[in-house]
Amino acid sequence: MAHYYPSILPCGHFLFKGATGVPSARSTSASVQPLTEEVEDKSQDFPSSGDSIRKRFLDFYASRGHKVLPSASLVPEDPTVLLTIAGMLQFKPIFLGKVPRQVPRAATSQRCIRTNDVENVGRTSRHHTFFEMLGNFSFGDYFKKEAIQWAWEFSTVEFGLPANRLWISVYEDDDEAFEIWNKEVGVPVEHIKRMGADDNFWNSGATGPCGPCSEIYYDFHPDRGCSDVDLGDDTRFIEFYNLVFMQYNKKDDGSLEPLKQKNIDTGLGLERIARILQKVPNNYETDLIFPIIKKASELANVSYAQSNDRTKLNLKIIGDHLRAIVYLLSDGVFPSNIGRGYVVRRLIRRAVRTGRLLGIKGDGRGNLEGAFLPSIAEKAIELSTHIDSDVKAREQRILEELKREELRFVQTLERGEKLLDQMLADALSRTRESGSVPRLSGQDAFLLYDTFGFPVEITKEVAEEHGVSVDMKGFDIEMENQRRQSQAAHNAVKLSVDDSADLAEKIPDTEFLGYDTLSAKAIVESLLVNGKPVIKVSKGSDVEVLLNRTPFYAESGGQIGDYGFLYVTQGTNQQTAVVEVKDVKKSLGSVFVHKGTIREGVLEVGREVEAIVDPKLRQRAKVHHTATHLLQAALKKVIGQETSQAGSLVAFDRLRFDFNFHRPLLDTELEEIERLINGWIGDANLLQTKVMALDDAKRAGAIAMFGEKYGEQVRVVEVPGVSMELCGGTHVNNTAEIRAFKIISEQGIASGIRRIEAVAGEAFIEYINARDSYMKHLCSTLKVKDEEVTTRVEGLLEDLRTARNEVANLRAKAAVYKASTISSKAFTVGTSNEIRVLVESMDDMDADSLKSAAEYLVDTLQDPAAVVLGSCPDEGKVSLIAAFSQGIVDLGIQAGKFIGPIAKLCGGGGGGRPNFAQAGGRKPENLSIALEKARADLVSVLSEKAS
């Protein structure tokens, strides 16, 4: 069928070109004249809901031969990226040539998270932390011409956008794209802007795939004309469709060479095109986000339409952040202080504070002390149906985690806010006195972060609202490299082209035989030493061996790779080479890389080998993998179906299972889990394994393994009546092979994430034997029977506690005695109101004794009195105490603030109450200097205050 592309003439006029590029019958004269009529806006004739736009985009490209693929998780497989930030991320290995393409062209609607410019959320019409990127991709199939024509057709024909409102940008040297837009599509040169590399040349990194871009912009104000147009003017234009022509590889020297396979990577922002089609002033007022904003406004008892700009900004922040929070929690990202967990924690806490600024109190259901974010999140979950159907299934878990995190933050928020207000007031006060620029110290920002859970970004944001800057360099020093957040280093998808791209073309996928056999003949397809291909490898060398087929399992799904040997035989089974295999991993898609060492002889490419897996270690892995499935089934029975896997390890000596849960498991729950699993083991259930379509497996109730990526056909492992999971791992044939199961530990590893470690089979026997040996040794040492060990140990511990208390009492008495001998060294400051001051070193006195001495002295010297004591209790340690009587505090001198700068001289820090503070340090050699400074500072400030 012929497609028609509207062609616009300069400054708002248009004609139509048919598929052949010939003007249509709309022109009635021999020469085409500009038409004076306005282009009809037909966009209102098409369904414009966010869901319908998404569907029409995918249908449009499906009808043009694209395979519609599901969105990848927000947690990417790529270790160089913290979160999924672009639609192309899941295709990175294909673009690199490291894995073969499964389809020549694809289309997706990808969920994305970007938080590098979170401060712009709500302030502009288009910035978001969570957004959907619609994309069409070509993997060495079509290129510029088709990508450009389809993008134009989708915009102007499929959705009827008026051609005179569309502008095009191209890379300044990309004449090919310019000609296609102008000559074939019919966009006039006045509506095509050549732009530099900063705007229109895409790089994946310092080296690697790259290429020019072309973008489509929508013009909200065509009445402003065509002269001096700036496509970066947000008040007039919005870029909504970006086309990347991945045609070069950038080399180390910066030169460009053509890629063997030219690719297309496009992105159409769903929120942006929805704004255009729904004719609303910003992305937030589209039906993708506004229902969330409306719910927040109801809880705040305000009208969005009648609100001022500040209130609208806060409502937009909540609308945006709740989308991001819901999808992050759904994809298994739980609040913590590092990595991805810090991203979601920061968003939750920012949303909580924003809600408080709006005056939201309670959960909207009558509980004024309840969490309000879950009530708003329910609306975001309601809107998720066509984005990710799994979100609704995980609703209970999402809401519970959100409630816990909000209430946990609220507990310290009020105290933190009061402290921050005081800090800001102090900073402004110092500025008025000194005339300097108001600044919050890095130490104060860290105190808010470490003690009150304030993300430093919130501190910075609040400070800037008061005209105060934050010493971020000082904050980073205080953090001591603890902060590893989603900043610029995580905001680019890094690609590189190396030897593996060429290798991928030569090495086919490895045929895996390990489900049915533990030994097989195979051909050496390639050898790698230090990542570089070689022809042969000699005895003693570490090597990576690529075979055409293998019985060795490669690490995946949490299960580690097999151990074993590769043998090269000659004649009558005479071994000429032996390779010990200690690990197997997948690379380049499904190529198995056998990592090992040449123990005998020489191994060459092309030789036939006998690949033999260590059967005992394989059995251990099978036992632990099946036991992991049973463990997940038991957890769901005991603590609830909403719990899900968050990671796993299947090793030879143990298994490890991470899962979502908000509290430690009770001893009774752990016992019940063990009872269930050992019962299923005793039932001697035969396992069933089958391969089926992914959709069929999900409909049958199969559980997907955390972090795994599945093809259209999947392997399903079922323990009938107990467990059904998608799994490519190795398993026992019968649960009786597991023999027994024992949990050895249960602990929290992050907020909302628990970890169970357990043993089964042979590892269980070893564990029990080791415990029995420990018990026998303990009984022998204590000279008691097994059943008397607990009583005997409790008695010893009680004796130890008594002895320690006696020692502490003696030390306190000694400290007080020593303090009494130095009290006479106190001196007075001031004339009208004599203040007694004592600053002394107490040698190697421990911190508790130092505290007792300070308390004694401040009481003995009587009010007003100031005491500062220091000691070096251990090598490389300093202890400092400041004790001020009430009269000193009344003068405006606080112990907590006074001791901090003194401790810094000793390489430490500290703080405390106005009347009593403790500090520590790591430089004992500076203690005398620090105490001299304390003495001088006290004399100076007390002389001034007492005069």
Short mmCIF file of C-alpha atoms in Angstrom, two decimals, residues 812-824 838 842 845 848-863 865 867 869 881 883 916:
data_model
loop_
_atom_site.label_atom_id
_atom_site.label_comp_id
_atom_site.label_asym_id
_atom_site.label_seq_id
_atom_site.Cartn_x
_atom_site.Cartn_y
_atom_site.Cartn_z
CA ALA A 812 35.46 4.64 88.08
CA LYS A 813 36.67 4.97 91.66
CA ALA A 814 40.24 5.31 90.47
CA ALA A 815 39.15 7.95 87.99
CA VAL A 816 37.33 9.91 90.66
CA TYR A 817 40.36 9.67 92.97
CA LYS A 818 42.66 10.92 90.23
CA ALA A 819 40.19 13.70 89.44
CA SER A 820 40.21 14.77 93.09
CA THR A 821 43.99 15.15 92.95
CA ILE A 822 43.85 17.54 89.99
CA SER A 823 40.83 19.62 90.99
CA SER A 824 43.18 22.10 92.59
CA LEU A 838 39.95 22.87 84.27
CA MET A 842 44.34 12.00 82.09
CA MET A 845 42.29 6.55 81.14
CA ASP A 848 34.03 5.48 80.61
CA SER A 849 36.42 6.41 83.40
CA LEU A 850 37.09 9.75 81.71
CA LYS A 851 33.35 10.41 81.77
CA SER A 852 33.17 9.58 85.51
CA ALA A 853 36.09 11.92 86.22
CA ALA A 854 34.52 14.79 84.27
CA GLU A 855 31.16 14.38 86.02
CA TYR A 856 32.90 14.40 89.42
CA LEU A 857 34.93 17.50 88.60
CA VAL A 858 32.08 19.62 87.22
CA ASP A 859 30.10 18.85 90.40
CA THR A 860 33.08 19.47 92.71
CA LEU A 861 34.07 22.79 91.13
CA GLN A 862 30.43 23.97 91.40
CA ASP A 863 28.48 26.15 89.00
CA ALA A 865 32.42 25.48 85.83
CA VAL A 867 35.87 20.91 82.39
CA LEU A 869 39.60 16.19 79.78
CA ILE A 881 35.19 14.92 77.26
CA ALA A 883 31.44 18.88 80.78
CA PHE A 916 28.07 17.13 78.17
#
